Amino acid sequence: MTESLSPRLREMRWWDIDPVLELEKDLFPEDAWSRGMFWSELAHARGAEATRRYLVAEVDGAETESGVRLVGYAGLATTGDQADIQTIAVARDHWGTGLGGTLLTELLTAASEFECAEVMLECRVDNVRAQKLYERFGFAPIGFRRGYYQPGNVDALVMRLTTDPDSSSAAGSTSVQGTEIHG
């Protein structure tokens, strides 16, 4: 069976945690999130008081029990008028397809819906491909967090995207003051 070429995005739900963890462990073996971390994030992703937005990208036709395979996921957390990109991950066989940009666009839309004036993220200093993606979207580096990624003791580049003073959201920003994924 062959997979469809166009991933479909939808809200991440609790039943997605196991396939997300498989992808997480493949892509981030040294600093993979735990099951509990994903459960905690999803606990704040629904209802009137929601402060999180988590998505998965899936393709049909996969040789799995369900016939569907997760090929990416992303998450955003908000506090007041600030959003933090928590994670963006794309399966290796979907690198270079634009899926990372699609997931990032959805997170920036969510930041706009949460009325956030700025979006922050941390990116491994050695993840140049993620940094280039963020820069294309207007994120700018503003500092470092030494030893942020453990156990490898890898530094994080902190990046920020801010809005125009006249703009109502980060997603509509054209003015950049300061710009990873998997924070």
XYZ file of C-alpha atoms in Angstrom:
183
model
C 0.000 0.000 0.000
C 1.246 3.515 -0.747
C 0.565 6.589 1.333
C -1.326 9.623 0.125
C 0.993 12.554 -0.532
C -0.970 15.267 1.262
C -0.975 15.061 5.046
C -4.193 16.074 6.769
C -4.043 18.185 9.937
C -6.327 17.696 12.905
C -6.408 18.310 16.638
C -4.163 15.982 18.649
C -6.133 13.741 20.992
C -5.121 11.325 23.761
C -5.176 8.332 21.408
C -2.454 10.005 19.333
C 0.057 9.966 22.191
C 1.526 6.508 21.431
C 2.219 7.189 17.722
C 3.473 10.684 18.607
C 5.875 9.130 21.142
C 7.234 6.780 18.461
C 7.984 9.746 16.209
C 9.316 11.748 19.165
C 11.802 9.009 20.116
C 12.994 8.684 16.515
C 13.513 12.414 16.004
C 14.640 13.489 19.489
C 16.215 10.386 21.070
C 18.227 12.251 23.703
C 15.541 14.632 24.909
C 12.235 13.030 23.923
C 9.149 14.116 25.788
C 7.462 11.599 28.067
C 3.916 10.290 27.856
C 3.085 12.372 30.954
C 4.298 15.571 29.309
C 1.970 15.065 26.358
C -0.945 14.147 28.655
C -0.329 17.314 30.665
C -0.286 19.489 27.549
C -3.447 17.924 26.121
C -5.213 18.446 29.463
C -5.032 22.195 28.735
C -6.014 22.004 25.058
C -9.810 21.861 25.194
C -12.679 23.822 26.630
C -13.317 27.466 27.408
C -10.134 27.793 29.487
C -7.835 26.156 26.907
C -4.290 27.560 26.760
C -2.795 24.979 24.372
C -3.164 23.973 20.726
C -1.764 20.633 19.574
C -2.041 19.216 16.057
C -1.102 16.044 14.260
C -0.498 15.491 10.561
C -1.566 12.130 9.167
C -1.549 10.334 5.837
C -3.848 7.596 4.569
C -2.770 4.315 3.067
C -0.053 3.504 5.579
C 0.687 -0.113 6.396
C -0.619 0.238 9.930
C -3.573 -1.375 11.657
C -5.682 1.746 11.134
C -4.404 2.496 7.635
C -3.317 5.941 8.862
C 0.173 7.071 9.883
C 1.135 10.170 11.836
C 3.872 12.055 10.003
C 4.064 15.176 12.137
C 2.833 17.026 15.184
C 3.084 20.466 16.725
C 2.087 22.269 19.888
C 1.654 25.790 21.236
C 1.179 27.034 24.804
C -0.103 30.486 25.738
C 0.088 32.705 28.787
C -1.562 36.090 28.547
C -0.462 37.741 25.313
C 2.570 35.483 24.795
C 2.642 32.150 22.987
C 5.411 29.551 23.113
C 5.933 26.996 20.408
C 6.462 23.856 22.426
C 7.253 21.407 19.647
C 7.148 20.830 15.921
C 8.189 17.502 14.472
C 8.044 16.012 10.981
C 8.806 12.390 10.092
C 12.116 12.068 8.251
C 10.445 10.790 5.086
C 8.394 14.012 4.971
C 11.299 16.445 5.406
C 11.452 18.986 2.605
C 7.737 18.668 1.770
C 6.637 21.904 3.435
C 4.877 20.102 6.294
C 6.964 21.904 8.940
C 5.884 25.248 7.493
C 2.269 24.112 7.364
C 2.372 23.094 11.036
C 4.066 26.367 11.987
C 1.439 28.353 10.071
C -1.307 26.579 12.016
C 0.412 27.373 15.323
C 0.756 31.036 14.364
C -2.929 31.086 13.454
C -3.695 29.628 16.887
C -1.508 32.315 18.504
C -3.582 34.897 16.658
C -6.814 33.294 17.870
C -5.436 33.429 21.443
C -4.674 37.146 20.778
C -0.955 36.755 21.474
C 1.316 39.715 20.667
C 4.483 37.623 20.504
C 5.510 34.051 19.887
C 8.632 32.570 21.457
C 10.483 29.323 20.899
C 13.688 27.493 21.719
C 15.637 25.629 19.076
C 18.719 23.468 19.467
C 21.733 25.486 18.327
C 22.708 22.539 16.117
C 19.277 22.381 14.398
C 20.032 24.744 11.535
C 17.179 23.435 9.390
C 14.607 24.420 12.058
C 16.264 27.816 12.546
C 15.984 28.536 8.811
C 12.292 27.623 8.879
C 11.638 29.984 11.779
C 13.601 32.792 10.155
C 11.529 32.426 6.961
C 8.454 33.084 9.107
C 9.969 36.220 10.647
C 11.379 34.838 13.904
C 14.640 36.430 15.022
C 17.197 35.176 17.548
C 17.212 37.012 20.867
C 19.474 34.903 23.076
C 20.610 31.504 24.283
C 19.716 29.093 27.069
C 22.890 27.275 28.047
C 22.548 23.501 28.513
C 18.791 23.663 27.870
C 18.507 20.288 26.133
C 19.390 17.443 28.465
C 20.981 14.985 28.858
C 23.173 16.157 25.969
C 23.782 19.579 27.546
C 23.000 21.276 24.200
C 22.312 25.009 24.155
C 19.026 26.435 22.891
C 18.723 29.425 20.604
C 15.789 31.550 21.779
C 13.797 33.130 18.965
C 10.896 35.566 18.940
C 8.240 36.818 16.543
C 6.390 40.001 17.500
C 3.524 41.889 15.965
C 3.200 45.371 14.633
C 1.872 47.688 17.338
C -1.194 48.187 15.086
C -1.600 44.480 14.370
C -3.835 42.289 16.499
C -1.853 39.061 16.348
C 1.484 37.376 15.825
C 0.174 35.479 12.820
C -0.441 38.742 10.976
C 2.928 40.217 11.871
C 5.088 41.968 9.350
C 7.386 43.682 11.834
C 10.064 41.579 13.465
C 11.857 42.546 16.668
C 13.450 39.409 17.608
C 12.955 33.936 16.313
C 13.055 26.051 17.274
C 11.032 23.726 17.482
C 10.805 21.158 20.187
C 11.201 23.355 23.192
